[in-house]
């Protein structure tokens, strides 16, 4: 095992893992606010990439306006989803709401399929195409952009949660809905905000990855699953654990593909996930909470 | 009273939750055939002690002996099969069942038959089910819920759900039942009725009772023996009269003056 | 009381199942009914796990797949009799369920969902990638029709009765189990594991039992599926298929054995009818799912019984006037 290829696998793992992490972050934010696993999260990621391709290609906008527009539109989709499909059934059985999110994901996928087709698209890289060589590994500039943007998003969210009234309120809301209500925080607004932020973060994850792995109407399924796996691995409920979980899964998968077999790369990540779950059910960064009787 | 007749003996129990010491060195006995009350302010560790006794959580240290058998590290369902059953402070009625089914579940191991008996509806299935049903109806009658037997359990008003839990826990004919604040949320008429039911459980069914309760009138009127917990430690033991006159207990409840 | 209602429902079901081929004489409808029935066998099993015991499995299609492929490979490549192949497939699925259930069922809610989902994906990837054994993504062809003791269920009508018989058997087993101490134990575990323990219920053993049983039903369905279509591909057993099974159980109504049957029938046949809308099919499917869950939280069985109650009410009132 030489250093160059190991480094190569590490970097490509972190690249893909960033998107998993951002997807996982989205799952966590909605879960904390509602206790619901949003199965449409992967579609937000897909929408990010596909809409960016659409706006960049069909309107001849520059790449950046297209990306901003794609993220904004996806955020809007998140808000609409909450208003139309989630809020009316507030207080319903969690499992019913989960089925509704599955319905929404199928719906979104269907709409994209009709309007943008079943083809695979590529988004041009953000800046630069010249690869860098470093200790025997080849690094494409997009990888650096992906890592940078992911870091920025994480930092931004951290600041939001720690330093703004809204962010603090969202944490309060996730800890205790009733208490949040008592101190005058509107739970409705928080839930809507959680969908908006999740959609936004997810679509950013989709946009940054699209130049590397291509995108199509159905990429959301696998990305969603990997994102869900990441947040369970990181410890459900912990946003930054989720992001770390994404990076870990990305790297595991990349090493699995490199050293074991590329055909079984997905299996490899899931086998490790199962092993970890069986030994530490609360995830790597989750605290085992003792159930109160 | 000689400690040798105790049905349940908990010795030197410690329970730690992270940094919190919920129980430190608690020794607690329940005499066979008696009603032993366990009282103390909120957060004293009463529920935790019940959890340890029934095997819901492990103790950090200490041992539990029931019918002279060491059950310290035995799974909860086995302790139940040995004859100790409890109720819960926050009602844990089985929500997907009728009142009758709830009580029948209490006799899960008493009227035993195999999965194959139920799939093929063998005569054994019908015989055991009938016995189980009759026993459950009898227990519902005992607590005064016979009219409500066919309702979904969650349709019962709160006070009756408490009685339902009681009926469910005696249906397996245990030797010991541990009640965690059975009168919480009941009005005074319901509480009085509850006291009568608990006395009858001991008197007519011969079941030993451990009673965790805040309602002092109830505790004082039906208990034989009282143990007082405060901050995870036993601060007093004695008859109701002893406890009423114990200065430390009064302070624990009212807060000391200095 | 419950018993009588159960017997009546069962009688209605058997009559309907026996009568369907006379009403829907079209071959195409029969084949949809066959596929619905096969799916229903799996969903009824899943519903025991999900609706009654409250334990989720997001990888249940894997048990369909393990048995379908086992039987397909044994009968096609190694000349096993079909019945032997199917039985070995079922045993293998049960064994896998047992082994995966032991660690997985110690997990709660979403971790359990993740573990079963991961398991399902691993099986799916395995079916896709072991090409020499399974034929890979393009599928496995040439599987013989189901036959027992020389009788081949060659016509679709014969196969329909085979599937209807198997489904009836699975329903009867499920109903009998639900109305027994096992059923009460499962429902108790659903409401409160702690209270179940206190009643002396060995929670882990019952969870494992119902998990393996539901895998056995799924495996039965898998065998019937492979030997009906004569062709299997991994895509029928992936995450999507598992999700479909869950959706069918919930949409049908989780608190009743019949929910699984109705959910399977509805969601297997609906796409066939939506097919005429071509492009819009996926969108409509998603919409129907959303609307059903928004307006019929108890599932189709709950919705239907409310509707029939409403109609009976109206008729009754009108008669009073
Ligand atoms: N699962 C738990 N995790 C952490 N602390 C706990 C847990 N259960 C109880 N405690 C703590 O242990 C102490 C005793 O609680 P408890 O036994 O419920 O008291 P009581 O029933 O006497 O009111 C309290 O300080 C409580 O906060
Ligand atoms: Mg308590």
PDB file of C-alpha atoms in Angstrom, chain B residues 63-209:
ATOM      1  CA  UNK B  63     -27.295  -7.701  45.555  1.00  0.00           C
ATOM      2  CA  UNK B  64     -30.953  -8.603  45.280  1.00  0.00           C
ATOM      3  CA  UNK B  65     -32.366 -11.717  46.843  1.00  0.00           C
ATOM      4  CA  UNK B  66     -35.915 -12.902  46.293  1.00  0.00           C
ATOM      5  CA  UNK B  67     -37.329 -15.997  48.003  1.00  0.00           C
ATOM      6  CA  UNK B  68     -33.775 -16.653  49.240  1.00  0.00           C
ATOM      7  CA  UNK B  69     -32.542 -16.820  45.658  1.00  0.00           C
ATOM      8  CA  UNK B  70     -29.927 -14.417  44.321  1.00  0.00           C
ATOM      9  CA  UNK B  71     -31.419 -12.540  41.370  1.00  0.00           C
ATOM     10  CA  UNK B  72     -28.843  -9.749  41.176  1.00  0.00           C
ATOM     11  CA  UNK B  73     -27.890 -10.411  37.572  1.00  0.00           C
ATOM     12  CA  UNK B  74     -31.011 -12.085  36.248  1.00  0.00           C
ATOM     13  CA  UNK B  75     -33.036 -10.733  33.312  1.00  0.00           C
ATOM     14  CA  UNK B  76     -36.234  -8.836  34.061  1.00  0.00           C
ATOM     15  CA  UNK B  77     -38.621 -11.356  32.535  1.00  0.00           C
ATOM     16  CA  UNK B  78     -37.132 -14.145  34.632  1.00  0.00           C
ATOM     17  CA  UNK B  79     -37.607 -12.112  37.800  1.00  0.00           C
ATOM     18  CA  UNK B  80     -41.219 -11.742  36.748  1.00  0.00           C
ATOM     19  CA  UNK B  81     -41.528 -15.466  36.169  1.00  0.00           C
ATOM     20  CA  UNK B  82     -40.101 -15.965  39.663  1.00  0.00           C
ATOM     21  CA  UNK B  83     -43.069 -14.014  40.979  1.00  0.00           C
ATOM     22  CA  UNK B  84     -42.304 -10.302  41.200  1.00  0.00           C
ATOM     23  CA  UNK B  85     -44.344  -7.842  39.198  1.00  0.00           C
ATOM     24  CA  UNK B  86     -44.567  -4.062  39.272  1.00  0.00           C
ATOM     25  CA  UNK B  87     -46.628  -1.135  38.070  1.00  0.00           C
ATOM     26  CA  UNK B  88     -45.218   2.080  36.649  1.00  0.00           C
ATOM     27  CA  UNK B  89     -45.266   5.661  37.844  1.00  0.00           C
ATOM     28  CA  UNK B  90     -45.988   6.826  34.291  1.00  0.00           C
ATOM     29  CA  UNK B  91     -48.733   4.439  33.255  1.00  0.00           C
ATOM     30  CA  UNK B  92     -47.577   1.737  30.871  1.00  0.00           C
ATOM     31  CA  UNK B  93     -50.931   0.326  29.817  1.00  0.00           C
ATOM     32  CA  UNK B  94     -50.705  -1.737  26.596  1.00  0.00           C
ATOM     33  CA  UNK B  95     -52.259   0.700  24.190  1.00  0.00           C
ATOM     34  CA  UNK B  96     -52.995  -1.645  21.289  1.00  0.00           C
ATOM     35  CA  UNK B  97     -55.203  -3.945  23.316  1.00  0.00           C
ATOM     36  CA  UNK B  98     -58.562  -4.137  24.994  1.00  0.00           C
ATOM     37  CA  UNK B  99     -58.893  -3.994  28.768  1.00  0.00           C
ATOM     38  CA  UNK B 100     -59.353  -7.757  28.936  1.00  0.00           C
ATOM     39  CA  UNK B 101     -56.357  -8.486  26.727  1.00  0.00           C
ATOM     40  CA  UNK B 102     -54.210  -6.258  28.913  1.00  0.00           C
ATOM     41  CA  UNK B 103     -55.062  -8.331  31.944  1.00  0.00           C
ATOM     42  CA  UNK B 104     -54.682 -11.612  30.051  1.00  0.00           C
ATOM     43  CA  UNK B 105     -51.165 -10.517  29.104  1.00  0.00           C
ATOM     44  CA  UNK B 106     -50.433 -10.376  32.811  1.00  0.00           C
ATOM     45  CA  UNK B 107     -50.875 -14.149  32.918  1.00  0.00           C
ATOM     46  CA  UNK B 108     -48.553 -14.683  29.978  1.00  0.00           C
ATOM     47  CA  UNK B 109     -46.652 -17.527  31.613  1.00  0.00           C
ATOM     48  CA  UNK B 110     -49.314 -18.911  33.864  1.00  0.00           C
ATOM     49  CA  UNK B 111     -51.497 -20.333  31.107  1.00  0.00           C
ATOM     50  CA  UNK B 112     -48.779 -21.573  28.863  1.00  0.00           C
ATOM     51  CA  UNK B 113     -49.060 -23.228  25.461  1.00  0.00           C
ATOM     52  CA  UNK B 114     -46.852 -23.328  22.418  1.00  0.00           C
ATOM     53  CA  UNK B 115     -46.885 -21.330  19.202  1.00  0.00           C
ATOM     54  CA  UNK B 116     -47.962 -24.465  17.364  1.00  0.00           C
ATOM     55  CA  UNK B 117     -50.943 -24.813  19.712  1.00  0.00           C
ATOM     56  CA  UNK B 118     -52.072 -21.350  18.659  1.00  0.00           C
ATOM     57  CA  UNK B 119     -51.433 -21.828  14.941  1.00  0.00           C
ATOM     58  CA  UNK B 120     -53.411 -25.087  14.858  1.00  0.00           C
ATOM     59  CA  UNK B 121     -55.918 -24.025  17.504  1.00  0.00           C
ATOM     60  CA  UNK B 122     -55.481 -27.246  19.432  1.00  0.00           C
ATOM     61  CA  UNK B 123     -57.761 -28.216  22.324  1.00  0.00           C
ATOM     62  CA  UNK B 124     -54.918 -27.152  24.603  1.00  0.00           C
ATOM     63  CA  UNK B 125     -55.117 -23.663  23.102  1.00  0.00           C
ATOM     64  CA  UNK B 126     -58.830 -23.382  23.767  1.00  0.00           C
ATOM     65  CA  UNK B 127     -58.516 -24.798  27.287  1.00  0.00           C
ATOM     66  CA  UNK B 128     -55.684 -22.458  28.314  1.00  0.00           C
ATOM     67  CA  UNK B 129     -57.236 -19.421  26.684  1.00  0.00           C
ATOM     68  CA  UNK B 130     -60.509 -20.023  28.466  1.00  0.00           C
ATOM     69  CA  UNK B 131     -58.734 -20.411  31.791  1.00  0.00           C
ATOM     70  CA  UNK B 132     -56.720 -17.274  31.123  1.00  0.00           C
ATOM     71  CA  UNK B 133     -59.797 -15.310  30.159  1.00  0.00           C
ATOM     72  CA  UNK B 134     -61.684 -16.425  33.239  1.00  0.00           C
ATOM     73  CA  UNK B 135     -58.747 -15.531  35.462  1.00  0.00           C
ATOM     74  CA  UNK B 136     -58.513 -12.112  33.814  1.00  0.00           C
ATOM     75  CA  UNK B 137     -62.236 -11.459  34.224  1.00  0.00           C
ATOM     76  CA  UNK B 138     -61.980 -12.462  37.850  1.00  0.00           C
ATOM     77  CA  UNK B 139     -59.124  -9.993  38.384  1.00  0.00           C
ATOM     78  CA  UNK B 140     -61.072  -7.253  36.621  1.00  0.00           C
ATOM     79  CA  UNK B 141     -63.900  -8.012  38.967  1.00  0.00           C
ATOM     80  CA  UNK B 142     -61.495  -7.812  41.884  1.00  0.00           C
ATOM     81  CA  UNK B 143     -60.454  -4.245  41.050  1.00  0.00           C
ATOM     82  CA  UNK B 144     -63.941  -3.240  39.939  1.00  0.00           C
ATOM     83  CA  UNK B 145     -63.449  -2.945  36.176  1.00  0.00           C
ATOM     84  CA  UNK B 146     -65.671  -5.837  35.141  1.00  0.00           C
ATOM     85  CA  UNK B 147     -68.029  -3.590  33.164  1.00  0.00           C
ATOM     86  CA  UNK B 148     -65.248  -2.134  31.042  1.00  0.00           C
ATOM     87  CA  UNK B 149     -63.627  -5.398  29.959  1.00  0.00           C
ATOM     88  CA  UNK B 150     -64.241  -4.974  26.233  1.00  0.00           C
ATOM     89  CA  UNK B 151     -63.132  -1.345  25.842  1.00  0.00           C
ATOM     90  CA  UNK B 152     -59.856  -0.374  24.213  1.00  0.00           C
ATOM     91  CA  UNK B 153     -57.513   0.162  27.150  1.00  0.00           C
ATOM     92  CA  UNK B 154     -56.781   3.776  26.275  1.00  0.00           C
ATOM     93  CA  UNK B 155     -60.478   4.662  26.375  1.00  0.00           C
ATOM     94  CA  UNK B 156     -60.484   4.208  30.144  1.00  0.00           C
ATOM     95  CA  UNK B 157     -60.224   7.342  32.258  1.00  0.00           C
ATOM     96  CA  UNK B 158     -56.899   7.836  33.998  1.00  0.00           C
ATOM     97  CA  UNK B 159     -57.933   6.494  37.386  1.00  0.00           C
ATOM     98  CA  UNK B 160     -59.278   3.321  35.866  1.00  0.00           C
ATOM     99  CA  UNK B 161     -56.101   2.814  33.862  1.00  0.00           C
ATOM    100  CA  UNK B 162     -54.292   2.707  37.193  1.00  0.00           C
ATOM    101  CA  UNK B 163     -56.683  -0.016  38.358  1.00  0.00           C
ATOM    102  CA  UNK B 164     -56.159  -1.816  35.063  1.00  0.00           C
ATOM    103  CA  UNK B 165     -52.425  -1.913  35.644  1.00  0.00           C
ATOM    104  CA  UNK B 166     -53.110  -3.305  39.057  1.00  0.00           C
ATOM    105  CA  UNK B 167     -55.372  -6.037  37.679  1.00  0.00           C
ATOM    106  CA  UNK B 168     -52.801  -6.844  35.019  1.00  0.00           C
ATOM    107  CA  UNK B 169     -50.028  -7.199  37.552  1.00  0.00           C
ATOM    108  CA  UNK B 170     -51.927  -9.599  39.803  1.00  0.00           C
ATOM    109  CA  UNK B 171     -53.239 -11.805  37.013  1.00  0.00           C
ATOM    110  CA  UNK B 172     -50.067 -13.885  36.922  1.00  0.00           C
ATOM    111  CA  UNK B 173     -50.545 -14.565  40.658  1.00  0.00           C
ATOM    112  CA  UNK B 174     -47.203 -13.121  41.726  1.00  0.00           C
ATOM    113  CA  UNK B 175     -45.846 -13.328  45.258  1.00  0.00           C
ATOM    114  CA  UNK B 176     -44.663  -9.745  45.325  1.00  0.00           C
ATOM    115  CA  UNK B 177     -45.953  -6.645  43.625  1.00  0.00           C
ATOM    116  CA  UNK B 178     -44.199  -3.308  43.640  1.00  0.00           C
ATOM    117  CA  UNK B 179     -46.418  -0.292  43.072  1.00  0.00           C
ATOM    118  CA  UNK B 180     -44.852   2.972  41.900  1.00  0.00           C
ATOM    119  CA  UNK B 181     -47.047   5.861  43.038  1.00  0.00           C
ATOM    120  CA  UNK B 182     -50.359   4.168  42.244  1.00  0.00           C
ATOM    121  CA  UNK B 183     -52.346   7.092  43.643  1.00  0.00           C
ATOM    122  CA  UNK B 184     -50.628   9.783  41.562  1.00  0.00           C
ATOM    123  CA  UNK B 185     -53.272  11.747  39.693  1.00  0.00           C
ATOM    124  CA  UNK B 186     -56.218  10.176  41.509  1.00  0.00           C
ATOM    125  CA  UNK B 187     -58.841  12.181  43.381  1.00  0.00           C
ATOM    126  CA  UNK B 188     -59.520  11.453  47.022  1.00  0.00           C
ATOM    127  CA  UNK B 189     -62.414   9.081  46.387  1.00  0.00           C
ATOM    128  CA  UNK B 190     -60.368   7.089  43.880  1.00  0.00           C
ATOM    129  CA  UNK B 191     -57.439   7.050  46.286  1.00  0.00           C
ATOM    130  CA  UNK B 192     -59.591   5.645  49.062  1.00  0.00           C
ATOM    131  CA  UNK B 193     -60.874   2.935  46.747  1.00  0.00           C
ATOM    132  CA  UNK B 194     -57.310   2.185  45.676  1.00  0.00           C
ATOM    133  CA  UNK B 195     -56.281   1.765  49.297  1.00  0.00           C
ATOM    134  CA  UNK B 196     -59.019  -0.797  49.757  1.00  0.00           C
ATOM    135  CA  UNK B 197     -57.946  -2.690  46.665  1.00  0.00           C
ATOM    136  CA  UNK B 198     -54.321  -2.751  47.786  1.00  0.00           C
ATOM    137  CA  UNK B 199     -55.299  -4.005  51.237  1.00  0.00           C
ATOM    138  CA  UNK B 200     -57.425  -6.702  49.642  1.00  0.00           C
ATOM    139  CA  UNK B 201     -54.546  -7.741  47.398  1.00  0.00           C
ATOM    140  CA  UNK B 202     -52.510  -8.424  50.484  1.00  0.00           C
ATOM    141  CA  UNK B 203     -55.389  -9.785  52.581  1.00  0.00           C
ATOM    142  CA  UNK B 204     -57.365 -11.908  50.154  1.00  0.00           C
ATOM    143  CA  UNK B 205     -54.712 -12.837  47.606  1.00  0.00           C
ATOM    144  CA  UNK B 206     -51.829 -13.083  50.058  1.00  0.00           C
ATOM    145  CA  UNK B 207     -49.535 -11.045  47.838  1.00  0.00           C
ATOM    146  CA  UNK B 208     -46.689  -9.128  49.456  1.00  0.00           C
ATOM    147  CA  UNK B 209     -46.782  -5.426  48.544  1.00  0.00           C
TER     148      UNK B 209
END
